[in-house]
PDB file of C-alpha atoms and ligand atoms in Angstrom:
ATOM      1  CA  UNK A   1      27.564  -1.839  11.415  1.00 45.00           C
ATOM      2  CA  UNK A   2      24.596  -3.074  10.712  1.00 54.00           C
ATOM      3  CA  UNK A   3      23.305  -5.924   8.517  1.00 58.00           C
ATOM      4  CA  UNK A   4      20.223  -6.348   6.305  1.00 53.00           C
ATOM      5  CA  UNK A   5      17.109  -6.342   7.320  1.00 52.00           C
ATOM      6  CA  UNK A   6      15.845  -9.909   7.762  1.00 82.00           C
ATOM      7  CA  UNK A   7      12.422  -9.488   6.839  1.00 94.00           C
ATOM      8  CA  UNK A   8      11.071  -7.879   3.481  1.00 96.00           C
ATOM      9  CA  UNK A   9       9.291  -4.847   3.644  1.00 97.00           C
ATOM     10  CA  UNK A  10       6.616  -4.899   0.777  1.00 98.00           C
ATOM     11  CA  UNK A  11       4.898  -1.772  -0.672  1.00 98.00           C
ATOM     12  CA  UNK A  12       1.818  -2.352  -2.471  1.00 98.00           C
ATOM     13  CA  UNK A  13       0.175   0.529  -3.888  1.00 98.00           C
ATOM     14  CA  UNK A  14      -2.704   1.376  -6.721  1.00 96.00           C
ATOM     15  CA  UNK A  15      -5.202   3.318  -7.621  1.00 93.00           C
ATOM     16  CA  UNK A  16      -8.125   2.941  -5.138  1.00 85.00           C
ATOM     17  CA  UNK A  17     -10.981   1.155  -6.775  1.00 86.00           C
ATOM     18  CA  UNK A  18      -7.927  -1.301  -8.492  1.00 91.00           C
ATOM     19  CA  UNK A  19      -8.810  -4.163  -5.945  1.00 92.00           C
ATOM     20  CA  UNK A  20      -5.388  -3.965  -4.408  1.00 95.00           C
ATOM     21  CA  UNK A  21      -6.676  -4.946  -1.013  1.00 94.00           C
ATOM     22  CA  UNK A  22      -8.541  -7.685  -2.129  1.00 95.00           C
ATOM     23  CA  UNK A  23      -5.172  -9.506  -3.713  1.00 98.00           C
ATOM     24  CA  UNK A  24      -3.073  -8.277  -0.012  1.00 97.00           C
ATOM     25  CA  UNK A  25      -5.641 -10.411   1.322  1.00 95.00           C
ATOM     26  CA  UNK A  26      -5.777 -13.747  -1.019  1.00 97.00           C
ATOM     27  CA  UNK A  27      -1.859 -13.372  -1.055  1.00 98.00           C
ATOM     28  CA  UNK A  28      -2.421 -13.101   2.976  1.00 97.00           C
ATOM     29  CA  UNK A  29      -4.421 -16.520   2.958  1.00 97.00           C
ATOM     30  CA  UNK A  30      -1.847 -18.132   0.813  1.00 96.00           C
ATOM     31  CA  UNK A  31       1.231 -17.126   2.093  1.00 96.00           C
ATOM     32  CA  UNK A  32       1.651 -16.801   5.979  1.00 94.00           C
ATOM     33  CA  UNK A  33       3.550 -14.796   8.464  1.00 92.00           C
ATOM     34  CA  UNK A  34       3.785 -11.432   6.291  1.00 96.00           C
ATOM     35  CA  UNK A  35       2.139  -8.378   8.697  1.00 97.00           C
ATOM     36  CA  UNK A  36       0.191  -5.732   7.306  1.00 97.00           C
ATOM     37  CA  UNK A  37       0.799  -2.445   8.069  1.00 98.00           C
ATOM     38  CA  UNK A  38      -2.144  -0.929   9.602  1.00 98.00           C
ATOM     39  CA  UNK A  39      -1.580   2.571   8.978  1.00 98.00           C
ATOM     40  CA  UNK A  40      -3.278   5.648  10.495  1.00 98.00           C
ATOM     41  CA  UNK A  41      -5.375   7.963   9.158  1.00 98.00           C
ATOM     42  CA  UNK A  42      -8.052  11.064   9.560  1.00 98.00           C
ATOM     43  CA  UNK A  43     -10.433   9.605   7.721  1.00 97.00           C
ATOM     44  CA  UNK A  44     -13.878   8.797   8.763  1.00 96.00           C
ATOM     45  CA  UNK A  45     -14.041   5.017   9.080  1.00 97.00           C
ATOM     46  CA  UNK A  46     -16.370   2.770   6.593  1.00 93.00           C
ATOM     47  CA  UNK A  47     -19.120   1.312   7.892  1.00 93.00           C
ATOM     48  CA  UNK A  48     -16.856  -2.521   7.446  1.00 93.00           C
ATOM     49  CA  UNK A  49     -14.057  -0.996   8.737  1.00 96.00           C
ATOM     50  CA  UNK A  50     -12.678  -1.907  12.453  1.00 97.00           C
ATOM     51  CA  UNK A  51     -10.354   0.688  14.408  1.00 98.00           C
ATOM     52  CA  UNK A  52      -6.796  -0.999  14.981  1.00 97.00           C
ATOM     53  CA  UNK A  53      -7.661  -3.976  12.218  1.00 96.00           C
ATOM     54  CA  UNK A  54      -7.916  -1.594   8.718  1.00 95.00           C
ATOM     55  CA  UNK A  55      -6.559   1.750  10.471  1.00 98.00           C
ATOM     56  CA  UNK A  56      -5.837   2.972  13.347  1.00 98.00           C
ATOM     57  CA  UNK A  57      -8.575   6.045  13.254  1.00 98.00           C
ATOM     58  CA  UNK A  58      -7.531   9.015  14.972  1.00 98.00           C
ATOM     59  CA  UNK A  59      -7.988  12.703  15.387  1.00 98.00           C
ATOM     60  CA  UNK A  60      -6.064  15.319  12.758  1.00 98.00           C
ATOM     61  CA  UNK A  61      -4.656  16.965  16.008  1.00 98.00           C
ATOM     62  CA  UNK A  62      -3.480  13.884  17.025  1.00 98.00           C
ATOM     63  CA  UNK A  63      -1.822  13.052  13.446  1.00 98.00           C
ATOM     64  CA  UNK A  64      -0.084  16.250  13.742  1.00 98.00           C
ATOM     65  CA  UNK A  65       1.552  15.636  16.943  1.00 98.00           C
ATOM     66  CA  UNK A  66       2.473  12.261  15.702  1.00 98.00           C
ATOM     67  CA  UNK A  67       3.991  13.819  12.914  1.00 98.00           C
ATOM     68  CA  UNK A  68       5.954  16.069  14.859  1.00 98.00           C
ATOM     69  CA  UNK A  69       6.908  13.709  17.225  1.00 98.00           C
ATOM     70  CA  UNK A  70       8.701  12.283  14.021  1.00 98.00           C
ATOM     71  CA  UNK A  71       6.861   8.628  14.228  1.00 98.00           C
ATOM     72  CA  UNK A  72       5.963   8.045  10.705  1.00 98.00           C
ATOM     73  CA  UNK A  73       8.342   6.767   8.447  1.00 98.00           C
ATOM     74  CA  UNK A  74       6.895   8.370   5.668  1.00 98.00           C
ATOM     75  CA  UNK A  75       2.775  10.203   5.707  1.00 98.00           C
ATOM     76  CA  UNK A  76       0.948  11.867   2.571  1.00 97.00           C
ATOM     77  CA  UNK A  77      -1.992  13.785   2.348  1.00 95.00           C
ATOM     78  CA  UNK A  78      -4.601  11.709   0.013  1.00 90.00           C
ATOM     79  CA  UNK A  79      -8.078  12.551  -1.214  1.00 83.00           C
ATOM     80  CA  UNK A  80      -8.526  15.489   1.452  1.00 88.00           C
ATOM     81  CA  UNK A  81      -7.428  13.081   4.235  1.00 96.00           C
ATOM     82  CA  UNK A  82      -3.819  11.972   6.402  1.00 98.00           C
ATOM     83  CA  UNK A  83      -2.475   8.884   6.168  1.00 98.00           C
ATOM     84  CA  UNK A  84       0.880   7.727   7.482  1.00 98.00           C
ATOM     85  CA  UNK A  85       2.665   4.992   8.012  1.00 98.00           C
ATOM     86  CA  UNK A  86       4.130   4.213  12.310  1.00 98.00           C
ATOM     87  CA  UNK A  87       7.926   3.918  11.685  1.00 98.00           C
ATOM     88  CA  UNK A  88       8.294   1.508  14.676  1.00 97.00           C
ATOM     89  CA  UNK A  89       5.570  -1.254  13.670  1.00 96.00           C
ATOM     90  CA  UNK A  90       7.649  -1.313  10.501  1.00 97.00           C
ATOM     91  CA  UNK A  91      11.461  -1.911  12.383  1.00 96.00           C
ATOM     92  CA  UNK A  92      10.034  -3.973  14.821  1.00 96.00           C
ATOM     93  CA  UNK A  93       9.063  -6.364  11.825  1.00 96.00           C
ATOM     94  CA  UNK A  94      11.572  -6.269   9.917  1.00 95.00           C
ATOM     95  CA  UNK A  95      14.632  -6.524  12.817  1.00 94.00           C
ATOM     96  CA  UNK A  96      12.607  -9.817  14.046  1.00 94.00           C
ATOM     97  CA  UNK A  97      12.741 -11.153  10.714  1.00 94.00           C
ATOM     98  CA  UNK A  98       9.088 -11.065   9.483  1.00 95.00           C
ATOM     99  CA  UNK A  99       7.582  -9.852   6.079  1.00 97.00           C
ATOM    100  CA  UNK A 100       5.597  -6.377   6.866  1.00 98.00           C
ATOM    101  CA  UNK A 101       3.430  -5.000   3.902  1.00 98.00           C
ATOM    102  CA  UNK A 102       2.478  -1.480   3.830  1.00 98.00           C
ATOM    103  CA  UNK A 103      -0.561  -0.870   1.217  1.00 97.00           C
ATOM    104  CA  UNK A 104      -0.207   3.413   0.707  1.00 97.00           C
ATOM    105  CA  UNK A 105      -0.258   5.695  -1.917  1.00 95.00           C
ATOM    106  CA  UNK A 106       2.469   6.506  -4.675  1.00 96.00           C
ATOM    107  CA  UNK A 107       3.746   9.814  -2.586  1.00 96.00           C
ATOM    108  CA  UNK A 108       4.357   7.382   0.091  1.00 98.00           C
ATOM    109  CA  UNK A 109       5.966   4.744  -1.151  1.00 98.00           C
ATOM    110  CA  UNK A 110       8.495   6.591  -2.379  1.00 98.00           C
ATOM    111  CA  UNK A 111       9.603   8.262   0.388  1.00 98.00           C
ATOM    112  CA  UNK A 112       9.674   4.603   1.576  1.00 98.00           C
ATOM    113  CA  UNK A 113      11.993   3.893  -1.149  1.00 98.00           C
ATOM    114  CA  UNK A 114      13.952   6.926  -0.099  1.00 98.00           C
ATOM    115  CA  UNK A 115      14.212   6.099   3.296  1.00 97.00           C
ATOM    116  CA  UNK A 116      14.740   2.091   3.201  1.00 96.00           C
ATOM    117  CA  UNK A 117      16.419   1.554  -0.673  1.00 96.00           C
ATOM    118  CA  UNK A 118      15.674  -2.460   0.336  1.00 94.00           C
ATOM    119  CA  UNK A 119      12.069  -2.456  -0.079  1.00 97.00           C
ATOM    120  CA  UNK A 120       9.797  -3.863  -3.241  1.00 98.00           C
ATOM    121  CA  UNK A 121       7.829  -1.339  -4.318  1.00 98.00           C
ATOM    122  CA  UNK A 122       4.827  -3.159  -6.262  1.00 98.00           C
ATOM    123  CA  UNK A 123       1.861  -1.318  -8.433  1.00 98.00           C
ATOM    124  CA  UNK A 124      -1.026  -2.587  -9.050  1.00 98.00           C
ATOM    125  CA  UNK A 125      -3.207  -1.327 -11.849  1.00 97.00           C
ATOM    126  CA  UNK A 126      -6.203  -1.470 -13.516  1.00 95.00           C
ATOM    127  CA  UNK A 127      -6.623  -2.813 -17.035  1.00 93.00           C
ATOM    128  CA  UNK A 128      -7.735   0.873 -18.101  1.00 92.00           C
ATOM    129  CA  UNK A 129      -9.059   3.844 -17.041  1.00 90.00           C
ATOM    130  CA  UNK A 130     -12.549   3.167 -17.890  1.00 91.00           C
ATOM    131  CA  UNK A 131     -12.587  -0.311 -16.070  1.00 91.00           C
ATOM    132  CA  UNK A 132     -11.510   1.406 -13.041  1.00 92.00           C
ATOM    133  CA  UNK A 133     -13.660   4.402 -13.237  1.00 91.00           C
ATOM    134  CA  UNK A 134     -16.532   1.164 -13.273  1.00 90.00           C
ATOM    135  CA  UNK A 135     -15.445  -0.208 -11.014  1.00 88.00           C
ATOM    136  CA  UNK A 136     -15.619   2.449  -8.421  1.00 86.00           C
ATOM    137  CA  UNK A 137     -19.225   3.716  -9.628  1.00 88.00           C
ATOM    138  CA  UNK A 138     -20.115   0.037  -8.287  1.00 88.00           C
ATOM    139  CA  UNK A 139     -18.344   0.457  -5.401  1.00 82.00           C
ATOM    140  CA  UNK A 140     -20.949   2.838  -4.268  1.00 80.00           C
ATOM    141  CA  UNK A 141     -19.132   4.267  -1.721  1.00 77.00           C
ATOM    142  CA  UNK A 142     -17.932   7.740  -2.982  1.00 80.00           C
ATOM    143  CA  UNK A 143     -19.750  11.014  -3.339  1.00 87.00           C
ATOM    144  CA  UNK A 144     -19.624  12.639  -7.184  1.00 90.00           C
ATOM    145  CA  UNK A 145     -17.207  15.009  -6.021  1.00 90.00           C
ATOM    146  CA  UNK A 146     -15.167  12.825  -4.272  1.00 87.00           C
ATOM    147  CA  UNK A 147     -14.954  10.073  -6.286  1.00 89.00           C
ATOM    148  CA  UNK A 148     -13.382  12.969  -9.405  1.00 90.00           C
ATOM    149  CA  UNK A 149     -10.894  13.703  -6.805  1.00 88.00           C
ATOM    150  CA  UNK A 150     -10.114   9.549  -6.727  1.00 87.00           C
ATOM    151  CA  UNK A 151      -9.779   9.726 -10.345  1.00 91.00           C
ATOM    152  CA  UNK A 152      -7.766  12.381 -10.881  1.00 92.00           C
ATOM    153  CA  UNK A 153      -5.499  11.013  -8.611  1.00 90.00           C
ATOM    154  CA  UNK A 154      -5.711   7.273 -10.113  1.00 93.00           C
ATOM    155  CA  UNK A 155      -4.369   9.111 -13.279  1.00 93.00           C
ATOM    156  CA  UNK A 156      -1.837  10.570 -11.571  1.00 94.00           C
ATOM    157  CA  UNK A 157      -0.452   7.627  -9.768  1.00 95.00           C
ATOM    158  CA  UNK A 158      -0.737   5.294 -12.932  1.00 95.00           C
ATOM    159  CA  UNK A 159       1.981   7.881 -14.082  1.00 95.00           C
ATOM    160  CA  UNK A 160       4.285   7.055 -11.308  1.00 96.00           C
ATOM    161  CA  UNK A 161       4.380   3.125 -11.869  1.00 97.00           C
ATOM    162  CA  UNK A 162       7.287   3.144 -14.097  1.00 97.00           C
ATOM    163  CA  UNK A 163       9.272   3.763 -10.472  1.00 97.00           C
ATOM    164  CA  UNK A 164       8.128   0.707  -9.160  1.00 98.00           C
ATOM    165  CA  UNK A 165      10.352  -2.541  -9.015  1.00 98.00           C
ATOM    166  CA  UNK A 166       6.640  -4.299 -10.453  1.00 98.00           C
ATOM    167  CA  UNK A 167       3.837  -3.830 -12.060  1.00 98.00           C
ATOM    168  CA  UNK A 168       0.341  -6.130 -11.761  1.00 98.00           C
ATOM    169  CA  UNK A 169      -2.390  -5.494 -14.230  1.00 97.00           C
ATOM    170  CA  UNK A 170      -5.316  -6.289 -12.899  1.00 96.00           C
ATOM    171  CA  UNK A 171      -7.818  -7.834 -14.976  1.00 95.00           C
ATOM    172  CA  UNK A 172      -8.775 -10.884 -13.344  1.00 95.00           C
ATOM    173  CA  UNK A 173      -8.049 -11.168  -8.988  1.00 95.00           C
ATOM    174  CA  UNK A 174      -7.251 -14.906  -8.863  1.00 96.00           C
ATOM    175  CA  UNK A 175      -4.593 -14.598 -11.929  1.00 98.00           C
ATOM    176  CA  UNK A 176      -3.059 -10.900 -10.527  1.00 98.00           C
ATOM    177  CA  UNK A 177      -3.092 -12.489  -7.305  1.00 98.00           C
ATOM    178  CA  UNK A 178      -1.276 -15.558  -8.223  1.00 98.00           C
ATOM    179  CA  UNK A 179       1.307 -13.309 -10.152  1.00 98.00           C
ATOM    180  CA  UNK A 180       1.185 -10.995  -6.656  1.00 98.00           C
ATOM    181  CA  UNK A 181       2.130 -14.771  -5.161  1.00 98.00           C
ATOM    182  CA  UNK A 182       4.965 -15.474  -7.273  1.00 98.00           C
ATOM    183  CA  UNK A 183       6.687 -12.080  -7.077  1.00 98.00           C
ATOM    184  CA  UNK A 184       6.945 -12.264  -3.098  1.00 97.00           C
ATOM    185  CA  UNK A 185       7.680 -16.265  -2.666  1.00 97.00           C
ATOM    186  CA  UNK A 186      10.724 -15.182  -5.200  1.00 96.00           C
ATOM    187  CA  UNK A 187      11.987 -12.641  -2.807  1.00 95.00           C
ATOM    188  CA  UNK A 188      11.820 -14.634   0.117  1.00 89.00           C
ATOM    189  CA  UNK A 189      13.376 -17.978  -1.898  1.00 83.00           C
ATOM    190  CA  UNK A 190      15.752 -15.321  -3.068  1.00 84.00           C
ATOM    191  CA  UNK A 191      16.700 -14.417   0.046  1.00 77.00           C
ATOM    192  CA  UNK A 192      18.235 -18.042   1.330  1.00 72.00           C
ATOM    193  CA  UNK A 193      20.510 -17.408  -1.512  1.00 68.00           C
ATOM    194  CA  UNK A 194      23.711 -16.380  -1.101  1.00 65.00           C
ATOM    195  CA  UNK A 195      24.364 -12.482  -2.737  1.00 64.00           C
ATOM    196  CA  UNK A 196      20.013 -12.137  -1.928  1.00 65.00           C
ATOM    197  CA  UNK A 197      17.149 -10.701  -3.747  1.00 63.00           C
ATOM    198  CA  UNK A 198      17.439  -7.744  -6.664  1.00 62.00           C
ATOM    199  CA  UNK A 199      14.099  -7.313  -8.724  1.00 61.00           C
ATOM    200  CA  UNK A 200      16.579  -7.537 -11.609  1.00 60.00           C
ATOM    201  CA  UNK A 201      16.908 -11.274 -11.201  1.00 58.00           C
ATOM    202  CA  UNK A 202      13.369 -12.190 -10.312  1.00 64.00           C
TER     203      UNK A 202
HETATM  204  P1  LIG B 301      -8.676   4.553   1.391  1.00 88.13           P
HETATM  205  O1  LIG B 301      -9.198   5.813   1.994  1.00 88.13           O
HETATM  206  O2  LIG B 301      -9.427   4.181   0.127  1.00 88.13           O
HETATM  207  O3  LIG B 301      -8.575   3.408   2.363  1.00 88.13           O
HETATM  208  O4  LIG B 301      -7.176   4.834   0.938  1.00 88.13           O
HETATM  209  C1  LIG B 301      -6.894   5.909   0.091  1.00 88.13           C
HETATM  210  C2  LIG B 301      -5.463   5.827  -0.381  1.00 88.13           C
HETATM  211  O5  LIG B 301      -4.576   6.064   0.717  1.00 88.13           O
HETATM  212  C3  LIG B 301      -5.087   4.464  -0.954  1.00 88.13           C
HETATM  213  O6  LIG B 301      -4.312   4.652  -2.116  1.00 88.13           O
HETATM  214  C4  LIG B 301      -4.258   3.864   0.142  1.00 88.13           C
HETATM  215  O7  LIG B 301      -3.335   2.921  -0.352  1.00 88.13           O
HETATM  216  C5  LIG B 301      -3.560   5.083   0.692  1.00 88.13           C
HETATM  217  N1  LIG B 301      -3.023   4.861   2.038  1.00 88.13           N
HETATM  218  C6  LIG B 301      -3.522   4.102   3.020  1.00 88.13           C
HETATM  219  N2  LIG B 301      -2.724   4.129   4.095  1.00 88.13           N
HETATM  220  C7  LIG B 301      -1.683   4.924   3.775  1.00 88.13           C
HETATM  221  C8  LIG B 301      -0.498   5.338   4.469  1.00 88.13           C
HETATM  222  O8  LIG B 301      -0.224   4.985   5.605  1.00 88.13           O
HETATM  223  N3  LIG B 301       0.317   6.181   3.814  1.00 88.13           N
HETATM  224  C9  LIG B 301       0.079   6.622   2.544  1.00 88.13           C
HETATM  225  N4  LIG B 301       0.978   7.421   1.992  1.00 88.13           N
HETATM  226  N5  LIG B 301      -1.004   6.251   1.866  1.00 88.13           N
HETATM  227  C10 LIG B 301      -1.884   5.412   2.467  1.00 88.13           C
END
């Protein structure tokens, strides 16, 4: 039989516009050797985005046969667009022992859950509605009728966080990121402990 997995897998997820890729990254800075998922998608790329660094961009033809080729441990359809996650960068991680992180929607991470019962689901949301419907005005990088479509969906996911193991508010980055710190150092401490880690006792 097998045994554990040696590495964590981490699922971060939020409404986007919540700044959950800007606390990935501090919590990237601060604590090394955890991978990032770089998942693929159909979505046009933004104009600071780099092919094979934020996404691997590719074609909805190809996604299909991807999809039928049975690669992605789990896929959703978000905001009009594919995303899905490549089932092998995430074993190939976690059987050499290293931390992988997958930052995807609520859809996705539980069929994660479903599929790996190990892995931390985390949710990071925004102090209210409002703040995030602000914030992603500012962002400036939505159409009108796109960026409804984001908030509809933000409602829906903020729905969905009781399921997850945590939950981050975040009102300020640099104190949800040092809470975003804490929770995965105590998994990996937890782990060199005899019985391992349960979000019960962290
Ligand atoms: P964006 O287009 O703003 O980069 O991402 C839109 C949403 O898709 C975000 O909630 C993001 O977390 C989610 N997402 C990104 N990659 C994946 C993935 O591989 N699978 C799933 N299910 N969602 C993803």
């Amino acid at each position: 039989m097998q045994g554990r997995p040696k590495g964590n897998l981490f699922v971060l997820s939020g409404p986007s516009g919540t700044g959950k890729g800007t606390l990935r990254k501090i919590l990237f800075e601060r604590v090394p050797g955890i991978e990032f998922s770089i998942s693929c998608t159909t979505r046009e790329p933004r104009d600071d985005e780099k092919d094979g660094v934020d996404y691997r961009f590719i074609t909805e033809r190809e996604f299909r046969a991807r999809l039928d080729d049975g690669e992605f441990l789990e896929h959703a359809f978000v905001h009009g667009y594919y995303y899905g996650t490549l089932r092998s960068d995430v074993v190939r991680a976690l059987e050499s022992g290293r931390d992988i992180m997958l930052e995807i929607d609520v859809q996705g991470a539980l069929q994660v859950r479903a599929a790996m019962p190990e892995s931390r689901l985390i949710f990071v949301s925004p102090p209210s509605f409002e703040e995030l419907e602000h914030r992603l005005r500012d962002r400036g990088t939505e159409t009108e009728e796109r960026l409804r479509v984001r908030l509809h969906n933000a409602r829906l996911e903020m729905e969905q966080s009781c399921k997850y193991d945590h939950v981050i508010i975040n009102d300020r980055a640099d104190r949800a990121a040092d809470e975003l710190t804490r929770i995965v150092l105590a998994y990996r401490d937890a782990d060199k402990r005899p019985g391992g880690a349960s979000h019960e006792t962290l």
